[in-house]
Structure formats: structure tokens, C-alpha cells
């Protein structure tokens, strides 16, 4: 097996640049979906249930995209066709989703419309996102892989900053931040429109700048006969049975971390509104102000992630970096209900940024290194995505019950996230060091 060549910084940058646009779309979704459905008319006890769809679609779509792209060879590449198709579909749906309450439908029909749009958005975004992770696994050598995923983490968080702050920015320049009952404010709608435009431009840039290796060259660098492998069907059960132990150990850490993040996305707008503005009523201007400010806090979290991602490669041991990052995130979640000042909320989100940076960089570095020489890289990374999606599905399904058990306040759900992250930090030490 030939050693993969070192890539210049800009080649690694181009491999992941489209992730900037994809993450803008994800940021708009994660910061606004709960408030969109709450505004349309959903009950707070049911908010976590709306979050079952995003990870469910990811768990279904990403293994399929991974397996299919392993067997796809075109003049445009093996991963890039899926990236471009997914992004194009996402742009269309992003223009529809925030208008769910604007078509004069009943509350129940508006919620159904929103759910269908959310399902389609997540299907297309997952199709667009997975190729970026695969291309790094395909084309970057082991020595540079940590740097490549850190660049991807940087672009991901830079996109998050833009997506999170859009509603606040549009409100600041005069776009309406309030709307009739059941209708999403224009500040959110225009955020989705602009995010869709940036997404397609970024993806076009990547498709023009990146040239994937042809089958023969790919096989020489990855130690597998990909031309033959392309003709084989990758049996997922067989692949999982022969997966290295670190595939499962990292998946356990991912389980706790992504369950914790699911509760943040579901309840943090309400938690900030309750803690700082003493309301959880979406019809009030105070709640909409809290929603916008939470977007700013998300942007601060993303900026913190950018800075922390630069520090992660400086740790001498990836496991220590991973565990410390998760512990800082747990502290951040525990602090949210105690920060009653608007600007005090910045502190916990700075800490949460550390765990987000680690979740984007560390797991894929550990897993792709463990998978070196196993073949079916796309299929394996698609299956590994289940360690991201399954915990979110379980957490979303249990969210209503847990919400009631902790007192029926969205602030209390932040403590649940903190406990989950503590379990994740402890699980890191089960990962085996590569000899």
C-alpha cells in the first residue's frame, strides 16, 4: 500500500469548504426548529419528539450514501455527485420550511407540513454532509488527518456562527421579528433564504476545486481493491461484525454526547427564556428576543469551538483532549440555569463550545485511523453515523417523559445534558490507544 501524499493546507481546505454552507443550514435548523414548531402551535412537552426526524433520516440516509458512493465512479468523482444532489434538494426545502405557518392552514396541518419539510431537509442535508467526511478519509494520510478534521471543524463552526446569528442580524437591520399568531417571523424566514443561497455557492466551489482519485489510484493508497469492491455489496451486518473495537468504543462516547446535545437543541431556547426573561410563551416579544439571543449564544459557542479546535491537536494524547473537552461542556450545561443575566449566559456557551469542537474532530480521527486497511470506508463512516443519530432518536423519544420527571421546566433539562456528558467523559478512557 502506497503512502498517501501530504496535502497542502489549501487542498485540505478545499476538501471541506462546502461544509461551511452545509453547516449554515444545520445551524439554522438546530437554533430555530423548536421555536418554529412552538410558534406554529406545538406544546412544549412535545418539542423533543420533533427532533426524532433529523437523526432518523441521518441514520437511514448516511449508511446508504456511504455504501452507494463506495461503488460509484464517475468523471465527477465518487462522493461529489451525492454532495451536489443533496445540496440542491436542501436549497429547495429551506425555502419552504420556515413558511409552514404562512399558508393559512390549520395548526395540525401546518405542523404536518413542517414535519414533512423537516424530514426532506434532513434527508438532503445528510446526503450533502456525509461526502465531506468520506473525502477526508479517502484522500488524507494518517499524519494529516487530525489537521484535516480540525479544518473541517473550523469551517463547520464558522458556518454555525453565520447561521446562528442570521435572525439576530436581520432583526437588527429592521426585518420584522414578530408575526401574527402561528406565523414564523420574517427575520427567521429570510435567514433560511440567505442560508440556502450560501449553501449552493459553497458546494459549487468544492465541486469545482476537488478532484477525487480514480479507482486504481484510490486502491494503491488505501490498500484495498476498490475496483473489485465497487462490484460487491457491502453487507452492513458483516461490516459491523468485523469492525475494530475502537469503532464501538468511540460510538459509546458519541451516544452520551449526542443525547446531551439533542436536549440542548430541543430546550435551550426555553431554558434561556425562562432563566433570563422569565417566560416560555412564544407569543410574547420577550420569548422572540430570547430566541434571537440564543442564536447569538450559539454563535459564541461556535466561535469558542473554532478556538478550541485549534488547541486540540496540541494535546499530546487525543483521549485526554476528548475527555477534557467533554467535561468542560458538562460544566457549561450545568451553569445555564444559574446565569440569570443575559450576558452571563455567554460563559456556559463558551464551555459548551469545547465539547462541540471535540465531537466534530476527535471521533472521526480515532475511527478512520482504526479503519485503515479495512476497505468500505464510506459504508463504515455511514454506519458510524448511527452513533450520532441513534442516541438522538432515543433521547428525543424519552424527552417528554424526562421533561415531566425533572419538573416540567426546560431549564432542568440542561442538568440532564450535563449528567450525560459526565458519562461520556468517563467512557473515553475505554478507547484503546493505537500501538
Coordinates of C-alpha atoms in Angstrom, one line a residue:
X1 CA 0.0 0.0 0.0
X2 CA 1.4 3.4 -1.1
X3 CA 1.7 6.2 1.5
X4 CA -0.8 8.9 0.8
X5 CA 1.0 12.1 -0.1
X6 CA 1.0 15.1 2.2
X7 CA -1.6 17.7 1.1
X8 CA -1.2 21.4 1.2
X9 CA -3.3 23.4 3.6
X10 CA -5.4 24.7 0.7
X11 CA -6.1 21.3 -0.7
X12 CA -7.4 20.2 2.7
X13 CA -9.3 23.4 2.9
X14 CA -11.0 22.8 -0.5
X15 CA -11.9 19.2 0.6
X16 CA -14.1 20.6 3.3
X17 CA -15.1 24.1 2.2
X18 CA -18.6 23.2 1.2
X19 CA -19.1 22.1 4.8
X20 CA -19.3 25.8 5.6
X21 CA -22.6 26.1 3.6
X22 CA -24.0 22.8 4.9
X23 CA -23.4 23.9 8.5
X24 CA -25.2 27.2 8.0
X25 CA -28.2 25.1 7.1
X26 CA -27.8 22.9 10.1
X27 CA -27.3 25.9 12.4
X28 CA -30.5 27.5 11.2
X29 CA -32.3 24.2 11.8
X30 CA -30.8 23.5 15.3
X31 CA -31.3 27.0 16.6
X32 CA -34.8 27.6 15.2
X33 CA -36.7 24.3 14.7
X34 CA -38.1 24.1 18.3
X35 CA -39.1 27.7 18.3
X36 CA -40.7 27.4 14.8
X37 CA -42.8 24.4 15.9
X38 CA -43.6 26.1 19.2
X39 CA -44.7 29.3 17.3
X40 CA -46.9 27.2 14.9
X41 CA -48.6 25.7 18.0
X42 CA -46.7 22.7 19.4
X43 CA -46.9 22.0 23.1
X44 CA -43.5 22.3 25.0
X45 CA -43.9 18.8 26.3
X46 CA -43.8 17.6 22.7
X47 CA -40.9 19.6 21.4
X48 CA -38.3 16.8 21.7
X49 CA -40.5 14.5 19.6
X50 CA -40.0 16.8 16.6
X51 CA -36.3 16.0 16.9
X52 CA -36.7 12.3 16.2
X53 CA -36.9 13.0 12.4
X54 CA -33.5 14.6 11.9
X55 CA -31.3 11.8 13.4
X56 CA -33.7 9.2 12.0
X57 CA -33.1 10.4 8.5
X58 CA -29.4 10.7 9.1
X59 CA -29.3 7.1 10.3
X60 CA -31.2 5.9 7.2
X61 CA -29.5 8.1 4.6
X62 CA -25.9 8.3 5.6
X63 CA -25.1 4.5 5.5
X64 CA -26.9 4.3 2.1
X65 CA -24.9 7.2 0.7
X66 CA -21.7 5.7 2.1
X67 CA -22.3 2.3 0.6
X68 CA -23.5 3.6 -2.8
X69 CA -20.7 6.1 -3.1
X70 CA -18.2 3.3 -2.4
X71 CA -19.5 1.7 -5.6
X72 CA -19.8 5.0 -7.6
X73 CA -17.2 6.0 -10.1
X74 CA -18.0 8.9 -12.4
X75 CA -16.0 11.6 -14.1
X76 CA -17.2 14.0 -11.4
X77 CA -15.9 11.7 -8.6
X78 CA -17.4 9.1 -6.3
X79 CA -18.6 11.2 -3.4
X80 CA -19.2 14.6 -5.1
X81 CA -22.3 13.6 -7.1
X82 CA -24.1 12.8 -3.8
X83 CA -22.9 16.1 -2.3
X84 CA -24.3 18.2 -5.2
X85 CA -27.7 16.4 -5.4
X86 CA -28.2 16.7 -1.6
X87 CA -27.3 20.4 -1.5
X88 CA -29.7 21.2 -4.4
X89 CA -32.6 19.5 -2.7
X90 CA -31.7 21.2 0.6
X91 CA -31.9 24.6 -1.0
X92 CA -35.5 24.0 -2.2
X93 CA -36.7 22.7 1.2
X94 CA -35.0 25.6 3.1
X95 CA -37.2 28.0 1.2
X96 CA -40.4 26.1 2.2
X97 CA -39.8 25.0 5.9
X98 CA -40.0 28.4 7.7
X99 CA -43.2 29.2 5.8
X100 CA -45.1 26.4 7.4
X101 CA -47.3 28.8 9.3
X102 CA -47.8 31.2 6.4
X103 CA -50.1 29.3 4.1
X104 CA -53.4 29.7 6.0
X105 CA -53.5 26.1 7.2
X106 CA -54.9 24.8 10.5
X107 CA -52.4 24.3 13.3
X108 CA -52.4 20.5 12.8
X109 CA -51.9 20.8 9.0
X110 CA -49.2 23.4 9.5
X111 CA -47.4 21.1 11.9
X112 CA -47.7 18.2 9.4
X113 CA -46.4 20.4 6.6
X114 CA -43.5 21.4 8.8
X115 CA -42.7 17.8 9.7
X116 CA -42.6 16.7 6.1
X117 CA -40.4 19.7 5.2
X118 CA -38.1 18.9 8.1
X119 CA -37.8 15.2 7.0
X120 CA -36.9 16.3 3.5
X121 CA -34.4 18.9 4.7
X122 CA -32.6 16.3 6.9
X123 CA -32.6 13.8 4.1
X124 CA -30.9 16.2 1.7
X125 CA -28.5 17.7 4.3
X126 CA -27.3 14.3 5.3
X127 CA -26.8 13.4 1.7
X128 CA -24.7 16.6 1.3
X129 CA -22.8 16.3 4.6
X130 CA -21.5 12.7 4.5
X131 CA -19.3 13.1 1.4
X132 CA -17.1 15.6 3.2
X133 CA -16.2 13.2 5.9
X134 CA -15.6 10.4 3.4
X135 CA -13.3 12.5 1.2
X136 CA -11.0 13.3 4.1
X137 CA -10.9 9.6 5.0
X138 CA -10.2 8.7 1.3
X139 CA -7.5 11.2 0.5
X140 CA -5.7 12.4 3.6
X141 CA -2.9 10.4 5.2
X142 CA -2.9 9.4 8.9
X143 CA -0.4 12.1 9.9
X144 CA -2.5 14.9 8.5
X145 CA -6.0 13.5 9.3
X146 CA -6.2 15.3 12.6
X147 CA -5.4 18.6 10.9
X148 CA -7.9 17.9 8.1
X149 CA -10.7 17.2 10.5
X150 CA -9.7 20.3 12.5
X151 CA -10.1 22.3 9.3
X152 CA -13.4 20.7 8.8
X153 CA -14.4 21.6 12.4
X154 CA -13.2 25.2 11.8
X155 CA -15.4 25.5 8.7
X156 CA -18.3 23.8 10.4
X157 CA -18.2 26.2 13.3
X158 CA -17.6 29.3 11.1
X159 CA -20.8 28.2 9.2
X160 CA -22.6 27.8 12.5
X161 CA -21.6 31.3 13.6
X162 CA -23.2 32.7 10.4
X163 CA -26.4 30.5 10.6
X164 CA -26.9 31.2 14.3
X165 CA -26.6 34.9 14.1
X166 CA -28.7 35.5 11.0
X167 CA -32.0 36.0 12.8
X168 CA -30.4 38.5 15.2
X169 CA -28.7 40.3 12.3
X170 CA -31.9 40.6 10.2
X171 CA -33.8 41.9 13.2
X172 CA -31.0 44.4 13.8
X173 CA -31.3 45.8 10.2
X174 CA -35.0 46.2 10.5
X175 CA -36.6 42.9 9.4
X176 CA -39.7 42.1 11.5
X177 CA -39.1 39.9 14.5
X178 CA -42.7 39.4 15.4
X179 CA -45.6 38.0 13.4
X180 CA -49.3 37.1 13.8
X181 CA -50.1 34.1 16.0
X182 CA -48.9 30.8 14.3
X183 CA -46.7 32.6 11.8
X184 CA -42.9 32.5 11.8
X185 CA -41.3 36.0 11.9
X186 CA -39.7 37.4 8.7
X187 CA -36.3 37.5 10.4
X188 CA -36.2 33.7 10.5
X189 CA -37.7 33.2 7.1
X190 CA -35.1 35.5 5.4
X191 CA -32.3 33.7 7.4
X192 CA -33.3 30.5 5.7
X193 CA -33.4 32.1 2.3
X194 CA -29.9 33.6 2.6
X195 CA -28.6 30.4 4.1
X196 CA -29.9 28.4 1.1
X197 CA -28.1 30.7 -1.3
X198 CA -24.7 30.4 0.6
X199 CA -25.1 26.6 0.7
X200 CA -25.3 26.1 -3.0
X201 CA -22.5 28.6 -3.7
X202 CA -20.1 26.8 -1.3
X203 CA -21.0 23.4 -2.7
X204 CA -20.3 24.6 -6.2
X205 CA -16.9 25.8 -5.1
X206 CA -16.0 22.4 -3.7
X207 CA -17.2 20.5 -6.8
X208 CA -15.0 22.7 -9.0
X209 CA -11.9 22.6 -6.8
X210 CA -11.7 19.0 -5.7
X211 CA -10.6 16.1 -8.0
X212 CA -11.1 12.7 -6.4
X213 CA -8.8 9.8 -7.2
X214 CA -9.8 7.3 -9.9
X215 CA -10.3 3.7 -8.8
X216 CA -6.8 2.4 -9.5
X217 CA -5.1 5.3 -7.7
X218 CA -7.5 5.0 -4.8
X219 CA -6.7 1.3 -4.4
X220 CA -3.0 2.0 -4.3
X221 CA -3.3 4.5 -1.5
X222 CA -6.0 2.7 0.6
X223 CA -4.7 -0.9 0.4
X224 CA -8.0 -2.3 -1.0
X225 CA -9.0 -3.4 -4.4
X226 CA -11.7 -0.7 -4.8
X227 CA -12.4 -1.6 -8.4
X228 CA -13.4 -5.1 -7.3
X229 CA -15.0 -3.8 -4.1
X230 CA -17.2 -1.5 -6.2
X231 CA -18.8 -4.6 -7.6
X232 CA -19.5 -6.1 -4.2
X233 CA -22.4 -5.4 -2.0
X234 CA -21.3 -4.3 1.4
X235 CA -23.3 -6.3 3.9
X236 CA -23.8 -4.0 6.8
X237 CA -24.2 -6.8 9.4
X238 CA -20.9 -8.3 8.2
X239 CA -19.1 -5.0 8.3
X240 CA -20.3 -4.3 11.8
X241 CA -19.2 -7.8 13.0
X242 CA -15.6 -7.2 11.7
X243 CA -15.4 -3.6 12.8
X244 CA -12.4 -2.8 15.1
X245 CA -13.1 -2.5 18.8
X246 CA -12.5 1.3 18.8
X247 CA -15.4 1.7 16.3
X248 CA -17.7 0.6 19.2
X249 CA -15.8 2.3 22.0
X250 CA -15.9 5.7 20.3
X251 CA -19.6 5.0 19.5
X252 CA -20.4 4.7 23.2
X253 CA -18.8 8.1 23.9
X254 CA -20.8 9.5 21.0
X255 CA -24.0 8.1 22.4
X256 CA -23.8 10.2 25.6
X257 CA -22.6 13.3 23.8
X258 CA -25.2 13.5 21.1
X259 CA -28.0 12.7 23.5
X260 CA -26.9 15.7 25.6
X261 CA -26.7 17.9 22.5
X262 CA -30.2 16.8 21.4
X263 CA -31.7 18.2 24.7
X264 CA -29.8 21.4 24.2
X265 CA -31.3 21.9 20.7
X266 CA -34.8 20.9 22.0
X267 CA -34.9 23.0 25.2
X268 CA -32.2 25.7 25.4
X269 CA -34.3 28.5 23.8
X270 CA -37.0 27.9 26.5
X271 CA -34.3 27.5 29.2
X272 CA -32.7 30.8 28.3
X273 CA -36.1 32.5 28.1
X274 CA -37.2 31.1 31.5
X275 CA -33.8 31.9 33.2
X276 CA -33.3 35.4 31.8
X277 CA -36.7 36.7 30.6
X278 CA -39.0 34.7 33.0
X279 CA -41.3 33.5 30.2
X280 CA -41.7 30.5 27.9
X281 CA -44.7 31.9 25.9
X282 CA -43.8 32.1 22.2
X283 CA -46.5 34.8 21.6
X284 CA -44.5 37.3 23.6
X285 CA -41.8 39.6 22.3
X286 CA -39.7 38.6 25.2
X287 CA -39.6 35.0 24.0
X288 CA -38.7 36.0 20.5
X289 CA -36.0 38.2 21.9
X290 CA -34.7 35.2 23.9
X291 CA -34.8 33.1 20.7
X292 CA -32.7 35.7 18.9
X293 CA -30.3 36.0 21.8
X294 CA -29.9 32.2 21.9
X295 CA -28.8 32.4 18.3
X296 CA -26.1 34.8 19.4
X297 CA -25.1 32.4 22.2
X298 CA -25.0 29.6 19.7
X299 CA -22.6 31.7 17.6
X300 CA -20.5 32.4 20.6
X301 CA -20.4 28.6 21.2
X302 CA -19.3 28.1 17.6
X303 CA -16.5 30.7 17.9
X304 CA -15.4 29.0 21.1
X305 CA -15.3 25.7 19.1
X306 CA -13.2 27.3 16.4
X307 CA -10.6 28.4 19.0
X308 CA -10.7 25.1 20.9
X309 CA -10.4 23.1 17.7
X310 CA -7.0 24.8 17.2
X311 CA -5.9 23.6 20.6
X312 CA -7.0 20.0 20.3
X313 CA -4.1 18.9 18.0
X314 CA -1.7 20.4 20.6
X315 CA -2.7 17.8 23.2
X316 CA -0.1 15.0 23.3
X317 CA -3.0 12.4 23.7
X318 CA -6.2 12.6 21.7
X319 CA -8.1 10.8 24.5
X320 CA -7.2 13.4 27.1
X321 CA -8.2 16.2 24.7
X322 CA -11.5 14.4 24.1
X323 CA -12.3 13.8 27.8
X324 CA -11.3 17.3 29.0
X325 CA -13.5 18.9 26.2
X326 CA -16.5 16.8 27.3
X327 CA -16.0 17.7 31.0
X328 CA -15.9 21.4 30.1
X329 CA -19.2 21.0 28.1
X330 CA -20.8 19.3 31.1
X331 CA -19.9 22.3 33.3
X332 CA -21.4 24.6 30.7
X333 CA -24.7 22.9 30.7
X334 CA -24.9 22.9 34.5
X335 CA -24.3 26.6 34.6
X336 CA -27.1 27.7 32.2
X337 CA -29.9 27.7 34.8
X338 CA -27.8 29.8 37.2
X339 CA -26.9 32.6 34.8
X340 CA -29.8 35.0 35.1
X341 CA -28.2 37.8 33.3
X342 CA -28.3 38.0 29.5
X343 CA -24.6 38.4 29.1
X344 CA -23.8 35.9 31.9
X345 CA -25.2 33.2 29.6
X346 CA -22.1 33.7 27.4
X347 CA -19.9 31.8 30.0
X348 CA -21.7 28.4 29.7
X349 CA -21.8 28.6 25.9
X350 CA -18.1 29.2 25.8
X351 CA -17.7 26.0 27.7
X352 CA -20.2 24.1 25.5
X353 CA -18.1 25.1 22.5
X354 CA -15.3 23.0 23.7
X355 CA -17.3 19.7 23.7
X356 CA -18.7 20.6 20.2
X357 CA -15.2 21.1 18.8
X358 CA -14.1 17.7 20.2
X359 CA -17.3 16.0 18.9
X360 CA -16.5 17.2 15.4
X361 CA -12.8 16.4 15.3
X362 CA -11.8 13.6 17.7
X363 CA -14.3 10.7 16.9
X364 CA -13.6 10.7 13.1
X365 CA -9.9 10.9 13.7
X366 CA -10.0 7.9 16.0
X367 CA -12.3 5.8 13.9
X368 CA -10.8 6.5 10.4
X369 CA -7.4 5.6 11.8
X370 CA -8.8 2.4 13.3
X371 CA -10.4 1.6 9.9
X372 CA -7.2 2.0 7.9
X373 CA -7.0 -1.1 5.6
X374 CA -10.5 -2.4 6.3
X375 CA -12.0 -1.1 3.0
X376 CA -15.5 0.1 2.6
X377 CA -14.6 3.4 4.2
X378 CA -17.8 5.1 3.1
X379 CA -20.0 2.3 4.3
X380 CA -18.2 2.3 7.7
X381 CA -18.5 6.0 8.2
X382 CA -22.1 5.9 7.2
X383 CA -22.7 3.2 9.8
X384 CA -20.6 5.1 12.4
X385 CA -23.1 8.0 11.8
X386 CA -25.7 5.8 13.6
X387 CA -23.7 6.5 16.8
X388 CA -24.7 10.1 16.2
X389 CA -28.3 9.5 15.1
X390 CA -29.4 6.7 17.4
X391 CA -28.7 8.5 20.7
X392 CA -30.7 11.5 19.4
X393 CA -33.6 9.3 18.5
X394 CA -33.6 7.6 21.9
X395 CA -33.2 10.9 23.7
X396 CA -36.0 12.5 21.6
X397 CA -38.4 9.6 22.3
X398 CA -37.7 9.8 26.0
X399 CA -37.6 13.6 26.2
X400 CA -41.2 14.1 27.1
X401 CA -41.1 11.6 30.0
X402 CA -37.8 13.0 31.3
X403 CA -39.2 16.6 30.9
X404 CA -42.0 15.7 33.3
X405 CA -39.8 13.8 35.7
X406 CA -37.4 16.8 36.2
X407 CA -40.3 19.2 37.0
X408 CA -41.6 20.3 33.6
X409 CA -39.1 23.2 33.1
X410 CA -36.9 23.5 30.1
X411 CA -34.0 24.8 32.4
X412 CA -34.0 21.5 34.2
X413 CA -33.2 19.6 31.0
X414 CA -29.8 21.3 31.0
X415 CA -28.9 19.3 34.1
X416 CA -29.8 16.1 32.2
X417 CA -27.4 17.1 29.4
X418 CA -24.7 17.7 32.0
X419 CA -25.1 14.2 33.5
X420 CA -25.0 12.6 30.1
X421 CA -21.7 14.4 29.3
X422 CA -20.2 13.2 32.5
X423 CA -20.9 9.6 31.4
X424 CA -19.4 10.4 28.0
X425 CA -16.2 11.7 29.5
X426 CA -15.8 8.6 31.6
X427 CA -16.4 6.4 28.5
X428 CA -13.4 8.0 26.7
X429 CA -11.0 6.0 28.8
X430 CA -12.3 2.8 27.3
X431 CA -10.9 3.7 23.9
X432 CA -7.7 1.8 23.2
X433 CA -4.5 3.7 22.3
X434 CA -3.2 2.7 18.9
X435 CA 0.2 0.9 19.2

